Structure formats: C-alpha cells, structure tokens
Short mmCIF file of N, CA and C in Angstrom, two decimals:
data_model
loop_
_atom_site.label_atom_id
_atom_site.label_comp_id
_atom_site.label_asym_id
_atom_site.label_seq_id
_atom_site.Cartn_x
_atom_site.Cartn_y
_atom_site.Cartn_z
N UNK N 1061 25.98 3.74 7.01
CA UNK N 1061 24.80 4.62 7.50
C UNK N 1061 23.74 4.03 7.06
N UNK N 1062 23.30 3.81 5.97
CA UNK N 1062 22.17 3.12 5.12
C UNK N 1062 21.70 1.98 6.21
N UNK N 1063 22.78 1.02 6.35
CA UNK N 1063 22.61 -0.20 7.01
C UNK N 1063 22.10 0.05 8.41
N UNK N 1064 22.95 0.97 9.10
CA UNK N 1064 22.45 1.36 10.47
C UNK N 1064 21.13 1.85 10.61
N UNK N 1065 20.74 2.61 9.57
CA UNK N 1065 19.28 3.05 9.65
C UNK N 1065 18.34 2.01 9.60
N UNK N 1066 18.48 1.33 8.53
CA UNK N 1066 17.82 -0.01 8.32
C UNK N 1066 17.60 -0.82 9.46
N UNK N 1067 18.93 -0.94 10.17
CA UNK N 1067 18.61 -1.79 11.32
C UNK N 1067 17.94 -1.35 12.40
N UNK N 1068 17.93 -0.07 12.72
CA UNK N 1068 17.43 0.67 13.72
C UNK N 1068 15.58 0.61 13.56
N UNK N 1069 15.29 0.88 12.08
CA UNK N 1069 13.86 0.77 11.72
C UNK N 1069 13.43 -0.59 11.93
N UNK N 1070 14.28 -1.63 11.44
CA UNK N 1070 13.72 -3.14 11.46
C UNK N 1070 13.83 -3.73 13.04
N UNK N 1071 14.85 -3.18 13.86
CA UNK N 1071 14.84 -3.78 15.10
C UNK N 1071 13.42 -3.96 15.64
N UNK N 1072 12.70 -3.20 15.96
CA UNK N 1072 11.22 -3.36 16.74
C UNK N 1072 10.64 -4.47 15.98
N UNK N 1073 10.58 -4.45 14.72
CA UNK N 1073 9.60 -5.20 14.33
C UNK N 1073 10.22 -6.90 14.14
N UNK N 1074 11.64 -7.04 14.50
CA UNK N 1074 12.09 -8.23 14.59
C UNK N 1074 11.80 -8.93 16.09
N UNK N 1075 11.42 -8.29 17.03
CA UNK N 1075 11.23 -8.85 18.26
C UNK N 1075 10.10 -9.46 18.65
N UNK N 1076 10.17 -10.66 19.00
CA UNK N 1076 8.91 -11.40 19.31
C UNK N 1076 8.02 -11.04 20.27
N UNK N 1077 6.64 -11.21 20.18
CA UNK N 1077 5.96 -10.49 21.00
C UNK N 1077 5.70 -11.44 22.42
N UNK N 1078 5.56 -11.13 23.44
CA UNK N 1078 5.19 -11.99 24.83
C UNK N 1078 4.14 -12.78 24.33
N UNK N 1079 4.34 -14.01 25.45
CA UNK N 1079 2.90 -14.80 25.32
C UNK N 1079 1.85 -14.07 25.59
N UNK N 1080 1.84 -13.21 26.75
CA UNK N 1080 0.53 -12.41 26.79
C UNK N 1080 0.23 -11.65 26.12
N UNK N 1081 1.16 -10.98 25.20
CA UNK N 1081 0.63 -10.36 24.04
C UNK N 1081 0.09 -11.18 22.85
N UNK N 1082 0.67 -12.29 22.60
CA UNK N 1082 0.10 -13.46 21.55
C UNK N 1082 -1.22 -13.55 21.91
N UNK N 1083 -1.62 -13.86 23.45
CA UNK N 1083 -2.89 -14.30 23.94
C UNK N 1083 -3.97 -13.21 23.44
N UNK N 1084 -3.48 -11.96 23.80
CA UNK N 1084 -4.36 -10.93 23.75
C UNK N 1084 -4.69 -10.65 22.13
N UNK N 1085 -3.85 -10.72 21.34
CA UNK N 1085 -3.81 -10.78 19.84
C UNK N 1085 -4.79 -11.60 19.32
N UNK N 1086 -4.62 -13.00 19.93
CA UNK N 1086 -5.36 -13.78 19.12
C UNK N 1086 -7.00 -14.08 19.76
N UNK N 1087 -7.10 -13.78 21.17
CA UNK N 1087 -8.41 -13.32 21.61
C UNK N 1087 -9.16 -12.38 20.80
N UNK N 1088 -8.58 -11.27 20.61
CA UNK N 1088 -9.18 -10.10 20.01
C UNK N 1088 -9.53 -10.65 18.56
N UNK N 1089 -8.81 -11.07 17.84
CA UNK N 1089 -9.26 -11.48 16.58
C UNK N 1089 -10.05 -12.42 16.42
N UNK N 1090 -10.03 -13.29 17.20
CA UNK N 1090 -10.85 -14.76 17.09
C UNK N 1090 -12.19 -14.34 17.60
N UNK N 1091 -12.40 -13.23 18.64
CA UNK N 1091 -13.88 -12.65 18.92
C UNK N 1091 -14.39 -11.80 17.60
N UNK N 1092 -13.41 -11.33 17.00
CA UNK N 1092 -13.94 -10.29 16.01
C UNK N 1092 -14.42 -11.13 14.77
N UNK N 1093 -13.81 -12.39 14.68
CA UNK N 1093 -14.07 -13.46 13.67
C UNK N 1093 -15.29 -13.74 13.51
N UNK N 1094 -15.87 -13.94 14.87
CA UNK N 1094 -17.53 -14.54 15.00
C UNK N 1094 -18.46 -13.72 13.87
N UNK N 1095 -18.64 -12.46 14.15
CA UNK N 1095 -19.50 -11.71 13.36
C UNK N 1095 -19.42 -11.85 11.94
N UNK N 1096 -18.01 -11.97 11.47
CA UNK N 1096 -17.55 -12.10 10.02
C UNK N 1096 -17.88 -13.69 9.51
N UNK N 1097 -18.03 -14.51 10.44
CA UNK N 1097 -18.37 -15.87 10.32
C UNK N 1097 -19.91 -16.10 9.90
N UNK N 1098 -20.42 -15.20 10.66
CA UNK N 1098 -21.74 -15.41 10.73
C UNK N 1098 -22.18 -14.84 9.51
N UNK N 1099 -21.61 -13.45 9.09
CA UNK N 1099 -21.94 -12.71 7.92
C UNK N 1099 -21.75 -13.67 6.38
N UNK N 1100 -20.57 -14.31 6.60
CA UNK N 1100 -20.12 -14.99 5.39
C UNK N 1100 -20.98 -16.57 5.26
N UNK N 1101 -20.59 -17.19 6.34
CA UNK N 1101 -20.69 -18.77 6.29
C UNK N 1101 -21.97 -19.08 7.04
N UNK N 1102 -22.61 -18.33 7.84
CA UNK N 1102 -23.86 -18.58 8.60
C UNK N 1102 -25.14 -17.87 7.99
N UNK N 1103 -25.91 -17.41 9.06
CA UNK N 1103 -27.27 -16.86 8.37
C UNK N 1103 -27.32 -15.61 7.94
N UNK N 1104 -25.85 -14.92 8.09
CA UNK N 1104 -25.71 -13.64 7.12
C UNK N 1104 -25.93 -12.47 8.04
N UNK N 1105 -26.05 -11.38 7.51
CA UNK N 1105 -26.23 -10.23 8.51
C UNK N 1105 -27.96 -9.99 8.64
N UNK N 1106 -28.25 -9.53 9.75
CA UNK N 1106 -29.74 -9.37 9.83
C UNK N 1106 -30.31 -8.50 8.95
N UNK N 1107 -31.31 -8.70 8.20
CA UNK N 1107 -31.84 -7.56 7.39
C UNK N 1107 -33.40 -7.34 7.64
N UNK N 1108 -34.20 -6.29 7.13
CA UNK N 1108 -35.36 -5.96 7.45
C UNK N 1108 -36.29 -6.53 6.43
N UNK N 1109 -37.38 -7.26 6.88
CA UNK N 1109 -38.26 -7.80 6.32
C UNK N 1109 -39.11 -7.18 5.32
N UNK N 1110 -39.24 -5.99 5.77
CA UNK N 1110 -40.32 -4.78 5.15
C UNK N 1110 -39.52 -4.16 4.07
N UNK N 1111 -38.19 -4.25 3.81
CA UNK N 1111 -37.32 -3.25 3.19
C UNK N 1111 -36.65 -4.19 1.99
N UNK N 1112 -37.58 -4.74 1.23
CA UNK N 1112 -37.11 -5.28 -0.22
C UNK N 1112 -36.48 -4.23 -1.10
N UNK N 1113 -35.36 -4.40 -1.41
CA UNK N 1113 -34.61 -3.72 -2.48
C UNK N 1113 -34.96 -3.88 -3.75
N UNK N 1114 -34.49 -5.10 -4.16
CA UNK N 1114 -34.55 -5.58 -5.77
C UNK N 1114 -34.39 -7.11 -5.70
N UNK N 1115 -35.36 -7.78 -6.24
CA UNK N 1115 -35.11 -9.41 -6.26
C UNK N 1115 -35.27 -9.75 -5.01
N UNK N 1116 -34.27 -10.60 -4.69
CA UNK N 1116 -34.24 -11.35 -3.32
C UNK N 1116 -33.29 -10.43 -2.55
N UNK N 1117 -32.79 -9.32 -2.63
CA UNK N 1117 -32.08 -8.42 -1.90
C UNK N 1117 -33.11 -7.52 -0.89
N UNK N 1118 -32.56 -7.37 0.44
CA UNK N 1118 -33.22 -6.53 1.25
C UNK N 1118 -32.31 -5.62 2.14
N UNK N 1119 -32.85 -4.59 2.61
CA UNK N 1119 -32.03 -3.64 3.43
C UNK N 1119 -31.35 -4.28 4.58
N UNK N 1120 -30.22 -4.14 5.00
CA UNK N 1120 -29.52 -4.43 6.29
C UNK N 1120 -30.33 -3.91 7.43
N UNK N 1121 -30.52 -4.56 8.39
CA UNK N 1121 -31.37 -4.22 9.76
C UNK N 1121 -30.32 -3.13 10.36
N UNK N 1122 -30.94 -2.29 11.07
CA UNK N 1122 -30.60 -1.28 11.79
C UNK N 1122 -29.36 -1.72 12.97
N UNK N 1123 -29.71 -3.09 13.33
CA UNK N 1123 -28.89 -3.46 14.37
C UNK N 1123 -27.78 -4.49 13.89
N UNK N 1124 -27.73 -4.49 12.70
CA UNK N 1124 -26.58 -5.31 11.94
C UNK N 1124 -25.08 -4.56 12.28
N UNK N 1125 -24.10 -5.58 12.46
CA UNK N 1125 -22.81 -4.80 12.93
C UNK N 1125 -22.24 -4.33 11.83
N UNK N 1126 -22.66 -4.35 10.47
CA UNK N 1126 -21.96 -3.76 9.32
C UNK N 1126 -23.05 -3.22 8.43
N UNK N 1127 -22.98 -1.87 8.05
CA UNK N 1127 -24.07 -1.42 7.26
C UNK N 1127 -23.83 -0.89 6.04
N UNK N 1128 -22.22 -0.52 6.00
CA UNK N 1128 -21.91 -0.13 4.60
C UNK N 1128 -21.05 -1.25 4.01
N UNK N 1129 -20.88 -1.22 2.87
CA UNK N 1129 -19.98 -2.20 1.93
C UNK N 1129 -18.33 -2.05 2.58
N UNK N 1130 -18.01 -0.79 2.79
CA UNK N 1130 -16.56 -0.68 3.08
C UNK N 1130 -16.39 -1.17 4.58
N UNK N 1131 -17.42 -1.09 5.45
CA UNK N 1131 -17.32 -1.45 6.83
C UNK N 1131 -17.07 -2.74 6.75
N UNK N 1132 -17.70 -3.67 6.09
CA UNK N 1132 -17.64 -5.25 6.10
C UNK N 1132 -16.27 -5.47 5.33
N UNK N 1133 -15.97 -4.83 4.34
CA UNK N 1133 -14.73 -4.99 3.74
C UNK N 1133 -13.46 -4.81 4.79
N UNK N 1134 -13.43 -3.62 5.44
CA UNK N 1134 -12.29 -3.07 6.34
C UNK N 1134 -12.14 -4.16 7.20
N UNK N 1135 -13.25 -4.30 7.93
CA UNK N 1135 -13.34 -5.57 9.04
C UNK N 1135 -12.74 -6.71 8.56
N UNK N 1136 -13.11 -7.30 7.40
CA UNK N 1136 -12.61 -8.59 6.90
C UNK N 1136 -11.27 -8.49 6.73
N UNK N 1137 -10.61 -7.37 6.10
CA UNK N 1137 -9.14 -7.41 6.13
C UNK N 1137 -8.51 -6.93 7.31
N UNK N 1138 -8.92 -6.51 8.25
CA UNK N 1138 -8.31 -6.35 9.60
C UNK N 1138 -8.32 -7.64 10.27
N UNK N 1139 -9.07 -8.56 10.03
CA UNK N 1139 -9.24 -9.89 11.04
C UNK N 1139 -8.49 -10.79 10.19
N UNK N 1140 -8.66 -10.92 8.94
CA UNK N 1140 -8.41 -12.14 8.09
C UNK N 1140 -6.98 -11.79 7.39
N UNK N 1141 -6.12 -12.98 7.00
CA UNK N 1141 -5.10 -12.61 6.29
C UNK N 1141 -5.66 -12.19 4.84
N UNK N 1142 -4.62 -11.44 4.12
CA UNK N 1142 -5.08 -10.93 2.73
C UNK N 1142 -5.47 -12.23 1.86
N UNK N 1143 -5.15 -13.24 1.98
CA UNK N 1143 -5.37 -14.67 1.13
C UNK N 1143 -6.77 -14.74 1.39
N UNK N 1144 -7.18 -14.93 2.82
CA UNK N 1144 -8.50 -15.37 3.21
C UNK N 1144 -9.51 -14.22 2.86
N UNK N 1145 -9.08 -12.85 3.21
CA UNK N 1145 -9.89 -11.77 3.09
C UNK N 1145 -10.37 -11.38 1.43
N UNK N 1146 -9.43 -11.68 0.75
CA UNK N 1146 -9.63 -11.54 -0.89
C UNK N 1146 -10.66 -12.41 -1.22
N UNK N 1147 -10.47 -13.88 -0.79
CA UNK N 1147 -11.58 -14.77 -1.53
C UNK N 1147 -13.02 -14.16 -0.73
N UNK N 1148 -12.97 -14.16 0.51
CA UNK N 1148 -14.22 -13.81 0.98
C UNK N 1148 -15.07 -12.89 0.50
N UNK N 1149 -14.21 -11.69 0.17
CA UNK N 1149 -14.51 -10.30 -0.68
C UNK N 1149 -15.06 -10.64 -1.98
N UNK N 1150 -14.41 -11.47 -2.77
CA UNK N 1150 -14.45 -11.74 -4.13
C UNK N 1150 -15.72 -12.58 -4.00
N UNK N 1151 -16.07 -13.59 -3.33
CA UNK N 1151 -17.07 -14.58 -3.54
C UNK N 1151 -18.40 -13.59 -3.06
N UNK N 1152 -18.59 -13.41 -1.66
CA UNK N 1152 -19.76 -12.76 -1.07
C UNK N 1152 -20.27 -11.51 -1.43
N UNK N 1153 -19.06 -10.51 -1.58
CA UNK N 1153 -19.35 -9.07 -2.17
C UNK N 1153 -19.26 -8.81 -3.38
N UNK N 1154 -18.17 -9.47 -4.02
CA UNK N 1154 -17.94 -8.96 -5.52
C UNK N 1154 -18.69 -10.12 -6.40
N UNK N 1155 -19.05 -11.27 -5.75
CA UNK N 1155 -19.97 -12.14 -6.85
C UNK N 1155 -19.09 -12.91 -7.77
N UNK N 1156 -17.64 -13.03 -7.56
CA UNK N 1156 -17.13 -13.88 -8.37
C UNK N 1156 -16.20 -14.69 -7.41
N UNK N 1157 -16.05 -15.93 -8.15
CA UNK N 1157 -15.26 -17.07 -7.26
C UNK N 1157 -13.55 -16.77 -7.80
N UNK N 1158 -12.81 -17.68 -7.09
CA UNK N 1158 -11.36 -17.45 -7.36
C UNK N 1158 -11.25 -18.02 -8.56
N UNK N 1159 -12.23 -18.96 -9.18
CA UNK N 1159 -12.11 -19.44 -10.61
C UNK N 1159 -12.43 -18.64 -11.65
N UNK N 1160 -12.97 -17.59 -11.39
CA UNK N 1160 -13.67 -16.43 -12.47
C UNK N 1160 -15.02 -16.73 -12.59
N UNK N 1161 -15.50 -17.57 -12.13
CA UNK N 1161 -17.06 -17.68 -11.96
C UNK N 1161 -18.08 -16.78 -11.22
N UNK N 1162 -18.89 -16.20 -12.14
CA UNK N 1162 -19.71 -15.19 -11.76
C UNK N 1162 -20.82 -15.78 -10.83
N UNK N 1163 -21.08 -15.42 -9.61
CA UNK N 1163 -22.05 -15.94 -8.68
C UNK N 1163 -23.12 -14.70 -8.09
N UNK N 1164 -24.05 -15.24 -7.49
CA UNK N 1164 -24.93 -14.08 -6.85
C UNK N 1164 -24.13 -13.70 -5.73
N UNK N 1165 -23.75 -12.21 -5.58
CA UNK N 1165 -23.01 -11.81 -4.14
C UNK N 1165 -24.00 -11.64 -3.23
N UNK N 1166 -23.54 -12.22 -2.10
CA UNK N 1166 -24.47 -12.24 -0.92
C UNK N 1166 -24.90 -10.90 -0.62
N UNK N 1167 -23.89 -9.94 -0.59
CA UNK N 1167 -24.20 -8.54 -0.21
C UNK N 1167 -23.87 -7.60 -1.58
N UNK N 1168 -24.92 -6.71 -1.60
CA UNK N 1168 -24.61 -5.63 -2.67
C UNK N 1168 -24.91 -4.40 -1.95
N UNK N 1169 -24.57 -3.31 -2.65
CA UNK N 1169 -24.68 -1.88 -2.15
C UNK N 1169 -26.14 -1.61 -2.79
N UNK N 1170 -26.92 -1.12 -1.92
CA UNK N 1170 -28.42 -0.63 -2.48
C UNK N 1170 -28.33 0.78 -3.14
N UNK N 1171 -29.29 1.31 -3.62
CA UNK N 1171 -29.29 2.50 -4.26
C UNK N 1171 -29.04 3.80 -3.44
N UNK N 1172 -29.27 3.55 -2.11
CA UNK N 1172 -28.87 4.39 -0.99
C UNK N 1172 -27.51 4.22 -0.48
N UNK N 1173 -26.60 3.27 -0.81
CA UNK N 1173 -25.45 3.56 -0.16
C UNK N 1173 -25.30 2.20 0.62
N UNK N 1174 -26.30 1.90 1.37
CA UNK N 1174 -26.23 0.89 2.45
C UNK N 1174 -26.31 -0.61 1.78
N UNK N 1175 -25.69 -1.46 2.46
CA UNK N 1175 -25.51 -2.79 2.26
C UNK N 1175 -27.16 -3.56 2.02
N UNK N 1176 -27.21 -4.43 1.05
CA UNK N 1176 -28.33 -5.29 1.18
C UNK N 1176 -28.08 -6.70 1.17
N UNK N 1177 -28.71 -7.63 1.41
CA UNK N 1177 -28.31 -8.69 1.90
C UNK N 1177 -29.28 -9.62 1.01
N UNK N 1178 -28.89 -10.68 0.21
CA UNK N 1178 -29.66 -11.66 -0.69
C UNK N 1178 -30.40 -12.57 0.41
N UNK N 1179 -31.51 -12.36 0.38
CA UNK N 1179 -32.46 -13.50 1.50
C UNK N 1179 -32.35 -15.08 1.26
N UNK N 1180 -32.28 -15.26 0.02
CA UNK N 1180 -32.58 -16.88 -0.04
C UNK N 1180 -31.06 -17.24 -0.53
N UNK N 1181 -29.99 -16.54 0.14
CA UNK N 1181 -28.45 -17.25 0.04
C UNK N 1181 -28.64 -18.44 0.87
N UNK N 1182 -27.65 -19.33 0.15
CA UNK N 1182 -27.67 -20.70 0.97
C UNK N 1182 -26.62 -20.65 1.89
N UNK N 1183 -26.81 -20.98 3.31
CA UNK N 1183 -25.67 -20.78 4.25
C UNK N 1183 -24.95 -22.08 4.04
N UNK N 1184 -23.65 -21.89 4.36
CA UNK N 1184 -22.58 -22.93 4.54
C UNK N 1184 -22.86 -23.67 5.63
N UNK N 1185 -23.13 -23.16 6.83
CA UNK N 1185 -23.32 -23.60 7.97
C UNK N 1185 -24.62 -23.36 8.72
N UNK N 1186 -25.24 -24.23 9.37
CA UNK N 1186 -26.53 -23.81 10.15
C UNK N 1186 -26.28 -23.06 11.46
N UNK N 1187 -25.40 -23.21 11.99
CA UNK N 1187 -24.82 -22.40 13.06
C UNK N 1187 -23.43 -22.40 13.16
N UNK N 1188 -23.14 -21.00 13.17
CA UNK N 1188 -21.48 -20.71 13.39
C UNK N 1188 -21.07 -21.08 14.87
N UNK N 1189 -19.89 -21.69 14.81
CA UNK N 1189 -19.35 -22.00 16.19
C UNK N 1189 -18.70 -20.95 17.01
N UNK N 1190 -19.10 -20.75 18.10
CA UNK N 1190 -18.49 -19.65 19.14
C UNK N 1190 -17.65 -20.37 19.92
N UNK N 1191 -16.49 -19.45 20.18
CA UNK N 1191 -15.44 -20.01 20.98
C UNK N 1191 -15.25 -19.19 22.48
N UNK N 1192 -14.72 -20.04 23.37
CA UNK N 1192 -14.56 -19.59 24.64
C UNK N 1192 -13.03 -19.13 24.93
N UNK N 1193 -12.86 -17.78 24.80
CA UNK N 1193 -11.40 -17.17 24.62
C UNK N 1193 -10.66 -17.58 26.13
N UNK N 1194 -11.48 -17.65 26.90
CA UNK N 1194 -10.77 -18.12 28.42
C UNK N 1194 -10.18 -19.29 28.29
N UNK N 1195 -10.48 -20.31 27.27
CA UNK N 1195 -9.65 -21.43 27.36
C UNK N 1195 -8.80 -21.32 26.32
N UNK N 1196 -8.32 -20.39 25.46
CA UNK N 1196 -7.26 -20.37 24.62
C UNK N 1196 -5.93 -20.29 25.34
N UNK N 1197 -5.14 -21.30 24.31
CA UNK N 1197 -3.63 -21.58 24.88
C UNK N 1197 -2.83 -21.15 23.69
N UNK N 1198 -1.84 -20.54 23.81
CA UNK N 1198 -0.75 -20.46 22.66
C UNK N 1198 0.05 -21.64 22.98
N UNK N 1199 0.13 -22.26 21.50
CA UNK N 1199 0.71 -23.36 21.40
C UNK N 1199 2.08 -23.03 20.57
N UNK N 1200 1.96 -21.98 20.01
CA UNK N 1200 3.40 -21.58 18.99
C UNK N 1200 3.58 -20.08 19.10
N UNK N 1201 4.63 -19.45 19.56
CA UNK N 1201 4.70 -17.94 19.50
C UNK N 1201 5.99 -17.66 18.93
N UNK N 1202 5.76 -17.29 17.44
CA UNK N 1202 6.83 -16.79 16.76
C UNK N 1202 6.65 -15.35 16.32
N UNK N 1203 7.80 -14.95 15.85
CA UNK N 1203 7.83 -13.58 15.52
C UNK N 1203 6.99 -12.99 14.31
N UNK N 1204 6.71 -14.11 13.62
CA UNK N 1204 5.56 -13.87 12.47
C UNK N 1204 4.49 -14.87 12.23
N UNK N 1205 4.36 -15.77 13.36
CA UNK N 1205 3.24 -16.69 13.37
C UNK N 1205 2.99 -17.12 14.92
N UNK N 1206 1.64 -17.10 14.98
CA UNK N 1206 1.16 -17.69 16.48
C UNK N 1206 0.22 -18.59 16.06
N UNK N 1207 0.30 -19.67 16.97
CA UNK N 1207 -0.75 -20.78 17.16
C UNK N 1207 -1.26 -21.15 18.09
N UNK N 1208 -2.57 -21.27 18.26
CA UNK N 1208 -3.19 -21.26 19.58
C UNK N 1208 -4.31 -22.55 19.47
N UNK N 1209 -4.83 -22.85 20.34
CA UNK N 1209 -5.89 -23.94 20.32
C UNK N 1209 -7.07 -23.14 21.40
N UNK N 1210 -8.30 -23.48 21.07
CA UNK N 1210 -9.44 -22.66 21.89
C UNK N 1210 -10.61 -23.90 21.78
N UNK N 1211 -11.31 -23.83 23.04
CA UNK N 1211 -12.37 -24.62 23.05
C UNK N 1211 -13.78 -24.02 22.51
N UNK N 1212 -14.81 -24.66 21.78
CA UNK N 1212 -16.07 -23.92 21.72
C UNK N 1212 -16.89 -23.79 22.99
N UNK N 1213 -17.73 -22.86 23.02
CA UNK N 1213 -18.42 -22.46 24.10
C UNK N 1213 -19.05 -23.60 24.82
N UNK N 1214 -19.80 -24.59 23.95
CA UNK N 1214 -20.20 -25.82 24.39
C UNK N 1214 -19.36 -26.92 24.71
N UNK N 1215 -17.93 -26.76 24.79
CA UNK N 1215 -16.79 -27.64 24.88
C UNK N 1215 -16.75 -28.88 23.91
N UNK N 1216 -17.30 -28.80 22.98
CA UNK N 1216 -17.72 -30.14 22.25
C UNK N 1216 -16.24 -29.85 21.25
N UNK N 1217 -15.84 -28.94 20.90
CA UNK N 1217 -14.81 -28.97 19.73
C UNK N 1217 -13.70 -28.16 20.39
N UNK N 1218 -12.45 -28.28 19.43
CA UNK N 1218 -11.28 -27.39 19.64
C UNK N 1218 -10.99 -27.06 18.41
N UNK N 1219 -10.49 -25.82 18.28
CA UNK N 1219 -9.86 -25.12 17.24
C UNK N 1219 -8.50 -24.93 17.33
N UNK N 1220 -7.60 -25.28 16.19
CA UNK N 1220 -6.39 -24.55 16.18
C UNK N 1220 -6.36 -23.53 15.33
N UNK N 1221 -6.28 -22.24 15.87
CA UNK N 1221 -6.27 -21.09 15.08
C UNK N 1221 -4.82 -20.57 14.67
N UNK N 1222 -4.42 -20.04 13.34
CA UNK N 1222 -3.20 -19.71 13.09
C UNK N 1222 -3.31 -18.22 12.76
N UNK N 1223 -2.67 -17.49 13.13
CA UNK N 1223 -2.37 -16.24 13.13
C UNK N 1223 -0.91 -15.68 12.15
N UNK N 1224 -0.96 -15.08 11.41
CA UNK N 1224 0.24 -14.47 10.65
C UNK N 1224 0.51 -13.05 10.79
N UNK N 1225 1.58 -12.53 10.77
CA UNK N 1225 2.02 -11.08 10.83
C UNK N 1225 2.20 -10.77 9.31
N UNK N 1226 1.52 -9.79 8.95
CA UNK N 1226 1.46 -9.30 7.66
C UNK N 1226 2.07 -7.97 7.75
N UNK N 1227 1.96 -7.33 6.71
CA UNK N 1227 2.60 -5.74 6.53
C UNK N 1227 2.09 -4.98 7.66
N UNK N 1228 0.96 -5.03 7.85
CA UNK N 1228 0.13 -4.03 8.88
C UNK N 1228 -0.36 -4.69 10.17
N UNK N 1229 0.17 -5.77 10.54
CA UNK N 1229 -0.23 -6.25 11.82
C UNK N 1229 -0.77 -7.73 11.59
N UNK N 1230 -1.21 -8.47 12.79
CA UNK N 1230 -1.49 -9.66 12.79
C UNK N 1230 -2.97 -10.05 12.38
N UNK N 1231 -3.00 -11.22 11.53
CA UNK N 1231 -4.36 -11.85 11.04
C UNK N 1231 -4.52 -13.29 11.18
N UNK N 1232 -5.66 -13.62 11.38
CA UNK N 1232 -6.13 -15.09 11.13
C UNK N 1232 -6.12 -15.47 9.72
N UNK N 1233 -4.98 -16.60 9.86
CA UNK N 1233 -5.02 -17.35 8.24
C UNK N 1233 -5.30 -18.68 8.62
N UNK N 1234 -6.72 -18.73 8.62
CA UNK N 1234 -7.36 -20.29 8.37
C UNK N 1234 -8.59 -20.01 8.98
N UNK N 1235 -9.54 -20.98 8.63
CA UNK N 1235 -11.04 -20.99 9.15
C UNK N 1235 -11.24 -20.85 10.92
N UNK N 1236 -12.16 -20.20 11.22
CA UNK N 1236 -12.63 -20.08 12.35
C UNK N 1236 -14.04 -20.54 12.78
N UNK N 1237 -14.66 -21.04 11.57
CA UNK N 1237 -16.02 -21.15 11.97
C UNK N 1237 -16.18 -22.71 12.42
#
C-alpha cells in the first residue's frame, strides 16, 4: 500500500517535460536573470543620488525592480539554483564570501526597511549581456536537466545555459551574464 501511494505521488514528477515546456521554462528564467545580473554583476540597482543613507549607501530608486531585501532574495532563489543563489546572497547582500571573508555588502537594508545600494561598489561587468530568447534552442531535455543555447541580442556571443530541477522547480545552474 505504501509503495503504491509513493509511486502515485512520484509518478508525475518522473515525467519529462515536452520540448515546448522546456523552451518556455528556459526563456522565462533567462529573461528574469537579466535584472539579477545587472543588480549583482553590472551597474547595480538604480539609486536616488539625493538620498544618501549612510556612508556610501543610497536609497534604491522608485523605478528599481527590487525595493526590499526579501524581494531581491526571493527572486534570486526563484531564478538560480540553491548553490548559485546562496553565493550571490552571501556576497552581495550579507557581505561575506564563501571563504568566510567579510566584505562590504553591495546592498543593505536601510533604517526604513528599504534596500540601499553601495554607490562605489566595483562592478564585475561594464555591461551585462542581454539575450534574444527567440534564438533559444533546447540541446538537452532530461527529466531533471535542460540545456539550451541562446544568442546575445547583438548576435556576437552564444550562451549555453544549464537548468536543473530542484525540490521546488526549475532553476538556472550557471552564469548568464
């Protein structure tokens, strides 16, 4: 009886997604990763020059895609695998590296509960690559892994993106910047 129940519960999760479903999943996550890549590796979230909070930290601008610490964390964990999300949150929000080194966090919560950004934080990238999802092609479609290639908007580069299925859904498991 227990085995029968377990097989009924697990059966839907054992089914491989169609290529169309894999395409939709990959496009959605890749598009969502762009704002996160800008926030973490690129110019950072937009901030208000007039609202210095403390030291080099400024209030996030009204047009920012993320205004609260939790918003940024939730989206990071919804787009990237646990491994990558934990590293991003550790370095850019908590201000510690995977080696335990204390760093200046790029983002901290201000006294009013809203995110603030460190103005003089060194960007890893001058410009974050944007990808044309209409060029996305699924190269591998397995039950727990999807691989795809996609060209940049300018057509100069091609990215191989890897998605993995984790406990609560699909996540990108590699750089997309």
